[in-house]
PDB file of N, CA and C in Angstrom:
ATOM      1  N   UNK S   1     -71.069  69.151 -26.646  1.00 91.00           N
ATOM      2  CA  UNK S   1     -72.433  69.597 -26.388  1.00 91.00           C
ATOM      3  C   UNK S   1     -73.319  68.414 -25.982  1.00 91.00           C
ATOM      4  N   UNK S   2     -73.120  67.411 -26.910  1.00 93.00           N
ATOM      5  CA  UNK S   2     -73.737  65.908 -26.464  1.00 93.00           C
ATOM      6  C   UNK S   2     -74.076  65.472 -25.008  1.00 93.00           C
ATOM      7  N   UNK S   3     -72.381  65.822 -24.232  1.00 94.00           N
ATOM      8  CA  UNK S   3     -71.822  65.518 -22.852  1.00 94.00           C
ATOM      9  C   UNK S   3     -72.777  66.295 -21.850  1.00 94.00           C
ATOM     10  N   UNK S   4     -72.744  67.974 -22.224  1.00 95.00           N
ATOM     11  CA  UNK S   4     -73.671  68.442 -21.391  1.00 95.00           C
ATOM     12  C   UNK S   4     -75.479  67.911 -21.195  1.00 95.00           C
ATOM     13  N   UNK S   5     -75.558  67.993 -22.493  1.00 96.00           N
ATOM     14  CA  UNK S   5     -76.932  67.884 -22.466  1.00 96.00           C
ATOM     15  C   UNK S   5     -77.348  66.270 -21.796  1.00 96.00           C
ATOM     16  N   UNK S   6     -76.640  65.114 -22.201  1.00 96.00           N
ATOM     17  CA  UNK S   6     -76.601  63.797 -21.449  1.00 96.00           C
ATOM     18  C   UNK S   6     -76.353  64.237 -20.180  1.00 96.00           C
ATOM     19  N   UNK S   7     -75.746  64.881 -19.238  1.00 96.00           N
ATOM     20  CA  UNK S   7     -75.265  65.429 -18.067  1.00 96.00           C
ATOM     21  C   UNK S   7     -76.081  65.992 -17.798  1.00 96.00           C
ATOM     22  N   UNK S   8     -77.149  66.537 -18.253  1.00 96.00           N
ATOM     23  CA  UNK S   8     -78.283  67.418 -17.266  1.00 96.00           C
ATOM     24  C   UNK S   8     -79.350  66.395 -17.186  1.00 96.00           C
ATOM     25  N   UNK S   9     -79.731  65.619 -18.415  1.00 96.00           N
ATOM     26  CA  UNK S   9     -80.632  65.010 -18.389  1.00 96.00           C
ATOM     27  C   UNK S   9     -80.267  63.894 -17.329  1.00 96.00           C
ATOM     28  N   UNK S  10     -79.515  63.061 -16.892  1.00 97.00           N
ATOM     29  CA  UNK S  10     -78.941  62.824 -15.620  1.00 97.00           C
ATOM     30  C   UNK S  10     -79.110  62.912 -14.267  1.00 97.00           C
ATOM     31  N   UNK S  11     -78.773  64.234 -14.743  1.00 96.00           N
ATOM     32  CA  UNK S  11     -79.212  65.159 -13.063  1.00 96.00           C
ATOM     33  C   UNK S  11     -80.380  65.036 -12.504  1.00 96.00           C
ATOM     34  N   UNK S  12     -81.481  65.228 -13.715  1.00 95.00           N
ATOM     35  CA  UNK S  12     -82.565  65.456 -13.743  1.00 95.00           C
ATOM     36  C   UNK S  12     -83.190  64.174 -13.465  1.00 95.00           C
ATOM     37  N   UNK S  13     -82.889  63.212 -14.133  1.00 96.00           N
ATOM     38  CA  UNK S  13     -83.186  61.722 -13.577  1.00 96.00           C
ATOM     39  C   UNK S  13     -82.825  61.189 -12.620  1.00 96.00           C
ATOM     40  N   UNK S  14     -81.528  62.052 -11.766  1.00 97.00           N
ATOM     41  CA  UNK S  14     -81.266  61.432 -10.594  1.00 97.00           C
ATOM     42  C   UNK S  14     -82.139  62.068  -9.545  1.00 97.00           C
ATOM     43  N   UNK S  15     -82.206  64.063  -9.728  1.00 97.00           N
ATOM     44  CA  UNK S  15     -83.068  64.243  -8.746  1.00 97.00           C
ATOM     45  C   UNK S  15     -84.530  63.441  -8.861  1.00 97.00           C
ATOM     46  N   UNK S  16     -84.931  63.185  -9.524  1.00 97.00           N
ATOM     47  CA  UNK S  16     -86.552  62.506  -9.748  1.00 97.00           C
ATOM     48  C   UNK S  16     -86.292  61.341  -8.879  1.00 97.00           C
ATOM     49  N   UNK S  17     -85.301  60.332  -9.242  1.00 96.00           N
ATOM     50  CA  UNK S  17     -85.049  59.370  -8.080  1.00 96.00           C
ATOM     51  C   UNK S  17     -85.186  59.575  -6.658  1.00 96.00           C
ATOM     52  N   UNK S  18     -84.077  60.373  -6.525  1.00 97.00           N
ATOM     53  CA  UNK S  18     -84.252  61.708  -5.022  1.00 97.00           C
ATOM     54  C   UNK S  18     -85.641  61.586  -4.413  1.00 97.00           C
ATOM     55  N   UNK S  19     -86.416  61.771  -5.377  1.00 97.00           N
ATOM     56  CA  UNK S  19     -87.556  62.671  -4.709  1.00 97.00           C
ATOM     57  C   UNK S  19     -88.648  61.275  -4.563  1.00 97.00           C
ATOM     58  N   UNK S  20     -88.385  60.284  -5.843  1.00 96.00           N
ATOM     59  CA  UNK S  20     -89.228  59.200  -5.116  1.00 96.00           C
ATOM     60  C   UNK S  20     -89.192  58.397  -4.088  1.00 96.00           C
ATOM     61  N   UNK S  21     -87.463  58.258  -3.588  1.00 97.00           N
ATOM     62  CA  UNK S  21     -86.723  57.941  -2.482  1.00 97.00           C
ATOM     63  C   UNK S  21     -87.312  58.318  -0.933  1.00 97.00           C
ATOM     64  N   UNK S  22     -87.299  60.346  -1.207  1.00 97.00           N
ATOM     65  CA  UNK S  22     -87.615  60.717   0.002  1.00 97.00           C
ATOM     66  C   UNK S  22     -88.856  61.319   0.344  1.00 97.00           C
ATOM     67  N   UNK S  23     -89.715  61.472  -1.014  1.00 97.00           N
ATOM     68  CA  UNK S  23     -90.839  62.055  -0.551  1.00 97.00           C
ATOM     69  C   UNK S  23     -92.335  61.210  -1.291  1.00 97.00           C
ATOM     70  N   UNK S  24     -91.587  59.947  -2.245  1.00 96.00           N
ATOM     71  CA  UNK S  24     -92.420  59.051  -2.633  1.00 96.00           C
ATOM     72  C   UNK S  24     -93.505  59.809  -3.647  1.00 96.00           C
ATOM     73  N   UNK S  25     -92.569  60.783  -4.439  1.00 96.00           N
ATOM     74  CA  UNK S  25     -93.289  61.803  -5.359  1.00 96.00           C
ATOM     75  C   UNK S  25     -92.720  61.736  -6.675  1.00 96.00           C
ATOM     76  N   UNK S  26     -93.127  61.425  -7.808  1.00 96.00           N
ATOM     77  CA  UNK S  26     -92.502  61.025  -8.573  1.00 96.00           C
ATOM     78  C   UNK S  26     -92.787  62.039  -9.646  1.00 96.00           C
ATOM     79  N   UNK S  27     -92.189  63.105  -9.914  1.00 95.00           N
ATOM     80  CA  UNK S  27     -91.911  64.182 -10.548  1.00 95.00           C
ATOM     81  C   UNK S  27     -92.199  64.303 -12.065  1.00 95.00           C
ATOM     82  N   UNK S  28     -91.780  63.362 -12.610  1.00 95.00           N
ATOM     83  CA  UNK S  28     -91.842  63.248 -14.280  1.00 95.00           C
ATOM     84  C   UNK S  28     -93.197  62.125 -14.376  1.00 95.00           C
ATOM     85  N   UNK S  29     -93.621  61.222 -13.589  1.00 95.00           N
ATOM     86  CA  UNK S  29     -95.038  60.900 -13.813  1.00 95.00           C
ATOM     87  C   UNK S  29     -96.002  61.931 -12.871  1.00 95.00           C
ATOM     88  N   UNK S  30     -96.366  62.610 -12.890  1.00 96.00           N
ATOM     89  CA  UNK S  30     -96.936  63.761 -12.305  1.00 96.00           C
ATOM     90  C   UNK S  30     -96.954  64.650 -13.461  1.00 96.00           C
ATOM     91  N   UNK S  31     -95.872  64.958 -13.965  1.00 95.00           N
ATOM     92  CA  UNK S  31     -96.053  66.138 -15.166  1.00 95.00           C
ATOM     93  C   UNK S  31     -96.797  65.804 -16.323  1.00 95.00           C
ATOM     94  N   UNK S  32     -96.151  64.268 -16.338  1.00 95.00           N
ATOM     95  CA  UNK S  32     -96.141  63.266 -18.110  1.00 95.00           C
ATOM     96  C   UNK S  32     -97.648  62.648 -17.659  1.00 95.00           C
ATOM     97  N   UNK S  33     -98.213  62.441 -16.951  1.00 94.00           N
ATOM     98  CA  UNK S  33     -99.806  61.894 -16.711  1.00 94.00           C
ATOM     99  C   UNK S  33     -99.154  60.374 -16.404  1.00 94.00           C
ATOM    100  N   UNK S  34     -98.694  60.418 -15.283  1.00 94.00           N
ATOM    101  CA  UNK S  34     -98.163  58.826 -15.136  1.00 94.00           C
ATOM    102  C   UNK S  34     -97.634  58.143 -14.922  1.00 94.00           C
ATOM    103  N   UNK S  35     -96.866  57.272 -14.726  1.00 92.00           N
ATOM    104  CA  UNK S  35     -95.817  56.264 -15.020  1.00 92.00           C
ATOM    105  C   UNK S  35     -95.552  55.537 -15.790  1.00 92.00           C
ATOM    106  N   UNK S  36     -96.756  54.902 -16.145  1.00 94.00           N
ATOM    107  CA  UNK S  36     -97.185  54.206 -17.640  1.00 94.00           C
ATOM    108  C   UNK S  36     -97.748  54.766 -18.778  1.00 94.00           C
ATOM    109  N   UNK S  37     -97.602  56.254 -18.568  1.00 96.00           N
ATOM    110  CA  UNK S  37     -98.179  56.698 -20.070  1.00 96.00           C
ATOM    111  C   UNK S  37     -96.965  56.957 -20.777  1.00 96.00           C
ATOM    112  N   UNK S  38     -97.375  57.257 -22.007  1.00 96.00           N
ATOM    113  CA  UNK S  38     -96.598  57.292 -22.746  1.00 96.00           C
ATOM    114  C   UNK S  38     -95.316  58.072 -22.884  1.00 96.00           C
ATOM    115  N   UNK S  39     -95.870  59.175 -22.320  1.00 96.00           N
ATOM    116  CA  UNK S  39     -94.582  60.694 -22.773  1.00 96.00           C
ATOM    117  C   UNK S  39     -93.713  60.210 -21.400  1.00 96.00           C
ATOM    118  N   UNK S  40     -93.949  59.808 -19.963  1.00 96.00           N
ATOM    119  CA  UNK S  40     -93.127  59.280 -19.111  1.00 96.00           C
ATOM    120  C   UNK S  40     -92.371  58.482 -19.245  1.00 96.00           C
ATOM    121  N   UNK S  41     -92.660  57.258 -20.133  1.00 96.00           N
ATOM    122  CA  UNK S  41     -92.064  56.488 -20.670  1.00 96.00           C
ATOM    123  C   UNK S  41     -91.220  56.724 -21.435  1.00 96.00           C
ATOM    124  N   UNK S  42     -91.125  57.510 -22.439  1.00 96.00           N
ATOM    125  CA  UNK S  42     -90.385  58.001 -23.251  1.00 96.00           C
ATOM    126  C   UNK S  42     -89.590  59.081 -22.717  1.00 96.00           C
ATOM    127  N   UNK S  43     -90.025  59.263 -21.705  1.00 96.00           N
ATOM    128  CA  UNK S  43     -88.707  60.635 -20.891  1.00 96.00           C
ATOM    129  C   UNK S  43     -88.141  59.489 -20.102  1.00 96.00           C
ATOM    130  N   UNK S  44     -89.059  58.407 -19.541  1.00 96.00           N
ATOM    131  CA  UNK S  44     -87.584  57.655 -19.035  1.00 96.00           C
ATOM    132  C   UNK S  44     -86.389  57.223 -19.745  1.00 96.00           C
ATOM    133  N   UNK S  45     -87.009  56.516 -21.079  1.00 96.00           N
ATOM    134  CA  UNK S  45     -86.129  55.984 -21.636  1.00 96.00           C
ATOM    135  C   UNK S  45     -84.519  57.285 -22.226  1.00 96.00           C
ATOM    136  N   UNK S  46     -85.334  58.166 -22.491  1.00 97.00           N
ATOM    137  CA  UNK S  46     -84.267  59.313 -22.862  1.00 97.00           C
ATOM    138  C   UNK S  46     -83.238  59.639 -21.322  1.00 97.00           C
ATOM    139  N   UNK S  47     -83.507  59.056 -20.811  1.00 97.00           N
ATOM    140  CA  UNK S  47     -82.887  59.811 -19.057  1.00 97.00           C
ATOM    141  C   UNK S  47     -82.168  58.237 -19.280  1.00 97.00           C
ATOM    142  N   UNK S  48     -82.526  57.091 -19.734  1.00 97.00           N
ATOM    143  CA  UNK S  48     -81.750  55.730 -19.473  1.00 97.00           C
ATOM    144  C   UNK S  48     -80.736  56.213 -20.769  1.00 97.00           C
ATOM    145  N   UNK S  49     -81.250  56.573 -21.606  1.00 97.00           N
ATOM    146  CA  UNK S  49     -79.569  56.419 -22.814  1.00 97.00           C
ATOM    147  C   UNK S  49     -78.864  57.539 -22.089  1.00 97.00           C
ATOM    148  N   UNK S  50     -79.540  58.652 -21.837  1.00 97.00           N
ATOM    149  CA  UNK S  50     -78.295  59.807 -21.688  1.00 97.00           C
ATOM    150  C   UNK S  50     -77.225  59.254 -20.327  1.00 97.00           C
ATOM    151  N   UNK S  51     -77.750  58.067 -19.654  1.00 96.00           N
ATOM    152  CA  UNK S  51     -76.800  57.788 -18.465  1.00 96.00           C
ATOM    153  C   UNK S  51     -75.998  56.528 -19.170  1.00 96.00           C
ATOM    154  N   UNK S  52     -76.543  56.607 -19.989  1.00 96.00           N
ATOM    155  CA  UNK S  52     -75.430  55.018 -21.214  1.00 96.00           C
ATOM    156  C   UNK S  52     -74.549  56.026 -21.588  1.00 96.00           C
ATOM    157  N   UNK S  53     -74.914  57.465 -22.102  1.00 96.00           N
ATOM    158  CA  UNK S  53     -74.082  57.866 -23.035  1.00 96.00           C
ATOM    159  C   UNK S  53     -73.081  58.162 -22.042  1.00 96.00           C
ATOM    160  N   UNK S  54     -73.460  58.768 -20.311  1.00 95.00           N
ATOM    161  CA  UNK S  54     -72.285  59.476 -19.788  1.00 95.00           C
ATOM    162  C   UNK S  54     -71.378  58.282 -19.208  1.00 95.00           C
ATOM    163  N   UNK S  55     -71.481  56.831 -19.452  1.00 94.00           N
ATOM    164  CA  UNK S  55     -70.823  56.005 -19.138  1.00 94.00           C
ATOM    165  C   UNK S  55     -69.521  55.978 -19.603  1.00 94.00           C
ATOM    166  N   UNK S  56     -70.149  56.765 -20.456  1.00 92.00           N
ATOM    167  CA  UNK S  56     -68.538  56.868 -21.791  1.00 92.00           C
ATOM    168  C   UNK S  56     -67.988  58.087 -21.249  1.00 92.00           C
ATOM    169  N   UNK S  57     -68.069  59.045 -20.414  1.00 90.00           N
ATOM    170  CA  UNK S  57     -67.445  59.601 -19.724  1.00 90.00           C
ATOM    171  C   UNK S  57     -66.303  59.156 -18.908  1.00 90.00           C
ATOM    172  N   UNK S  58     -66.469  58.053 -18.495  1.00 90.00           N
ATOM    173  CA  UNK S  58     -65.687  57.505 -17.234  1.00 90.00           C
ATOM    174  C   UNK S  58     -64.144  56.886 -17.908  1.00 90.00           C
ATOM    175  N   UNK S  59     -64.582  56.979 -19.441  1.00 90.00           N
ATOM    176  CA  UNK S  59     -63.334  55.860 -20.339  1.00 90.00           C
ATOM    177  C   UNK S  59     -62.822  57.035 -21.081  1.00 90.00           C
ATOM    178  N   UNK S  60     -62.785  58.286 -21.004  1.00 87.00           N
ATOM    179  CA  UNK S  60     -62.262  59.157 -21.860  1.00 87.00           C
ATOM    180  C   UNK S  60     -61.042  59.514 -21.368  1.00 87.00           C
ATOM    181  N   UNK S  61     -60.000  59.779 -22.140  1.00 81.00           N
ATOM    182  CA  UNK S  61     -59.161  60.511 -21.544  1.00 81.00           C
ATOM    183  C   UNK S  61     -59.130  61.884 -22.084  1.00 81.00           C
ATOM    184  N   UNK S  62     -59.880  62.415 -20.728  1.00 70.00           N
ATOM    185  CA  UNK S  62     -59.752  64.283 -21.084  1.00 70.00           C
ATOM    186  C   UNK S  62     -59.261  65.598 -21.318  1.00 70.00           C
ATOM    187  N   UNK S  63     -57.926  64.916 -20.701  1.00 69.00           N
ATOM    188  CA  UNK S  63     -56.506  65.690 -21.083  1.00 69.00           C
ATOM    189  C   UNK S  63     -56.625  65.712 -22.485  1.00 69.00           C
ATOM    190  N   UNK S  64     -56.621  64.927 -22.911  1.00 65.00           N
ATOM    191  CA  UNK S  64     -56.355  64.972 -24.413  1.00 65.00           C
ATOM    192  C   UNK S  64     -57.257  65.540 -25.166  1.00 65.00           C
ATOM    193  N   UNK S  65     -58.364  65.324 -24.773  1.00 62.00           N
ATOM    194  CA  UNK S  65     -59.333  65.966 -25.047  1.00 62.00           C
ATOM    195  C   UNK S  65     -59.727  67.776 -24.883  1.00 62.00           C
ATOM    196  N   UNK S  66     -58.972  67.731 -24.202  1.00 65.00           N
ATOM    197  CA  UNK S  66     -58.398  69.167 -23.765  1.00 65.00           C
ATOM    198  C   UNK S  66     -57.744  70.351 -24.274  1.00 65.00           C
ATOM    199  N   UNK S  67     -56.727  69.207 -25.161  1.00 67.00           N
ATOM    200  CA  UNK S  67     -55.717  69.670 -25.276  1.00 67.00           C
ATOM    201  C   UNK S  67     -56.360  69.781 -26.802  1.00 67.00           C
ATOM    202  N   UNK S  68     -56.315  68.685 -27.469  1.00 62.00           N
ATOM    203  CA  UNK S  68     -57.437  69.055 -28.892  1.00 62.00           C
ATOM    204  C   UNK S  68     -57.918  70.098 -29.018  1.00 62.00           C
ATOM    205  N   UNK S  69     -59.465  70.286 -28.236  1.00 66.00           N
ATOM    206  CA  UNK S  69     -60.614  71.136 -27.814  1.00 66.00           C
ATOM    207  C   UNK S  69     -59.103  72.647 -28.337  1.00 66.00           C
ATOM    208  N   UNK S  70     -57.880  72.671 -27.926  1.00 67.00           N
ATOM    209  CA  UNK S  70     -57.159  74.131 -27.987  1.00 67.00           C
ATOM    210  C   UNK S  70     -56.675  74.321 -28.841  1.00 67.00           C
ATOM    211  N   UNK S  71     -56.372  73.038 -29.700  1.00 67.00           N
ATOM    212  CA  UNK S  71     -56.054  73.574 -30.936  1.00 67.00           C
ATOM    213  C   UNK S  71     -56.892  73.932 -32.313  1.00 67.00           C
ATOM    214  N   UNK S  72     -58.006  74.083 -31.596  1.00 63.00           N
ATOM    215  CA  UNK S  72     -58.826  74.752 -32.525  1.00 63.00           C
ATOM    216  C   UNK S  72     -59.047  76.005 -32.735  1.00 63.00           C
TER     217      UNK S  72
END
Protein backbone atom coordinates (compact mmCIF):
# COMPACT_ATOMS: atom_id res chain seq x y z
CA UNK A 1 0.00 0.00 0.00
CA UNK A 2 3.08 2.23 0.95
CA UNK A 3 4.32 1.54 -2.90
CA UNK A 4 1.09 2.81 -4.33
CA UNK A 5 0.51 5.68 -2.45
CA UNK A 6 4.56 6.81 -2.87
CA UNK A 7 3.70 6.03 -6.68
CA UNK A 8 0.93 8.46 -7.06
CA UNK A 9 2.39 11.00 -5.06
CA UNK A 10 5.20 10.81 -7.77
CA UNK A 11 3.10 11.08 -10.52
CA UNK A 12 1.72 13.90 -9.14
CA UNK A 13 5.07 15.58 -8.57
CA UNK A 14 6.17 14.69 -11.84
CA UNK A 15 3.09 16.05 -13.63
CA UNK A 16 3.56 19.48 -11.59
CA UNK A 17 7.13 19.44 -13.05
CA UNK A 18 5.41 18.86 -16.53
CA UNK A 19 3.48 21.72 -16.22
CA UNK A 20 6.21 24.13 -14.90
CA UNK A 21 8.39 22.89 -17.81
CA UNK A 22 5.68 23.59 -20.42
CA UNK A 23 3.36 26.03 -19.35
CA UNK A 24 5.54 27.78 -16.51
CA UNK A 25 2.45 27.06 -14.12
CA UNK A 26 3.19 25.70 -11.10
CA UNK A 27 0.23 23.73 -9.83
CA UNK A 28 0.85 22.92 -6.12
CA UNK A 29 2.11 26.66 -5.46
CA UNK A 30 -1.08 28.00 -6.91
CA UNK A 31 -3.27 25.74 -4.74
CA UNK A 32 -0.81 25.85 -1.45
CA UNK A 33 -0.56 29.98 -1.72
CA UNK A 34 2.98 29.76 -3.14
CA UNK A 35 6.16 28.36 -3.40
CA UNK A 36 7.47 29.50 -0.24
CA UNK A 37 4.61 29.05 1.93
CA UNK A 38 4.34 26.71 4.04
CA UNK A 39 1.75 23.88 3.07
CA UNK A 40 3.83 23.93 -0.57
CA UNK A 41 6.68 23.32 1.12
CA UNK A 42 5.58 20.66 2.97
CA UNK A 43 3.80 19.00 -0.10
CA UNK A 44 7.11 19.31 -1.68
CA UNK A 45 8.95 17.74 0.74
CA UNK A 46 6.29 14.76 0.97
CA UNK A 47 6.55 14.37 -3.08
CA UNK A 48 10.73 14.37 -2.31
CA UNK A 49 10.51 11.26 0.28
CA UNK A 50 7.79 9.43 -1.62
CA UNK A 51 10.42 9.50 -4.75
CA UNK A 52 13.25 8.28 -2.00
CA UNK A 53 10.84 5.74 -1.01
CA UNK A 54 10.13 4.51 -4.80
CA UNK A 55 13.93 4.32 -5.22
CA UNK A 56 13.62 1.26 -3.34
CA UNK A 57 11.54 0.03 -6.00
CA UNK A 58 14.27 -0.32 -8.48
CA UNK A 59 16.32 -2.86 -5.79
CA UNK A 60 13.42 -5.19 -5.09
CA UNK A 61 13.14 -8.34 -6.32
CA UNK A 62 9.42 -8.74 -7.22
CA UNK A 63 9.11 -12.13 -8.19
CA UNK A 64 9.58 -12.96 -4.92
CA UNK A 65 7.65 -10.67 -3.77
CA UNK A 66 5.02 -12.09 -5.72
CA UNK A 67 5.26 -15.11 -4.97
CA UNK A 68 5.03 -14.32 -1.00
CA UNK A 69 2.14 -11.70 -1.62
CA UNK A 70 0.38 -15.78 -2.72
CA UNK A 71 1.03 -17.43 -0.06
CA UNK A 72 -1.08 -15.64 1.92
Amino acid sequence: MIDKIALVLVIIGGLNWGSIGIFQFDIVGSIFGGQASIWSRIIYTIVALAALWCISLLFRDTEAAMQHEDMR
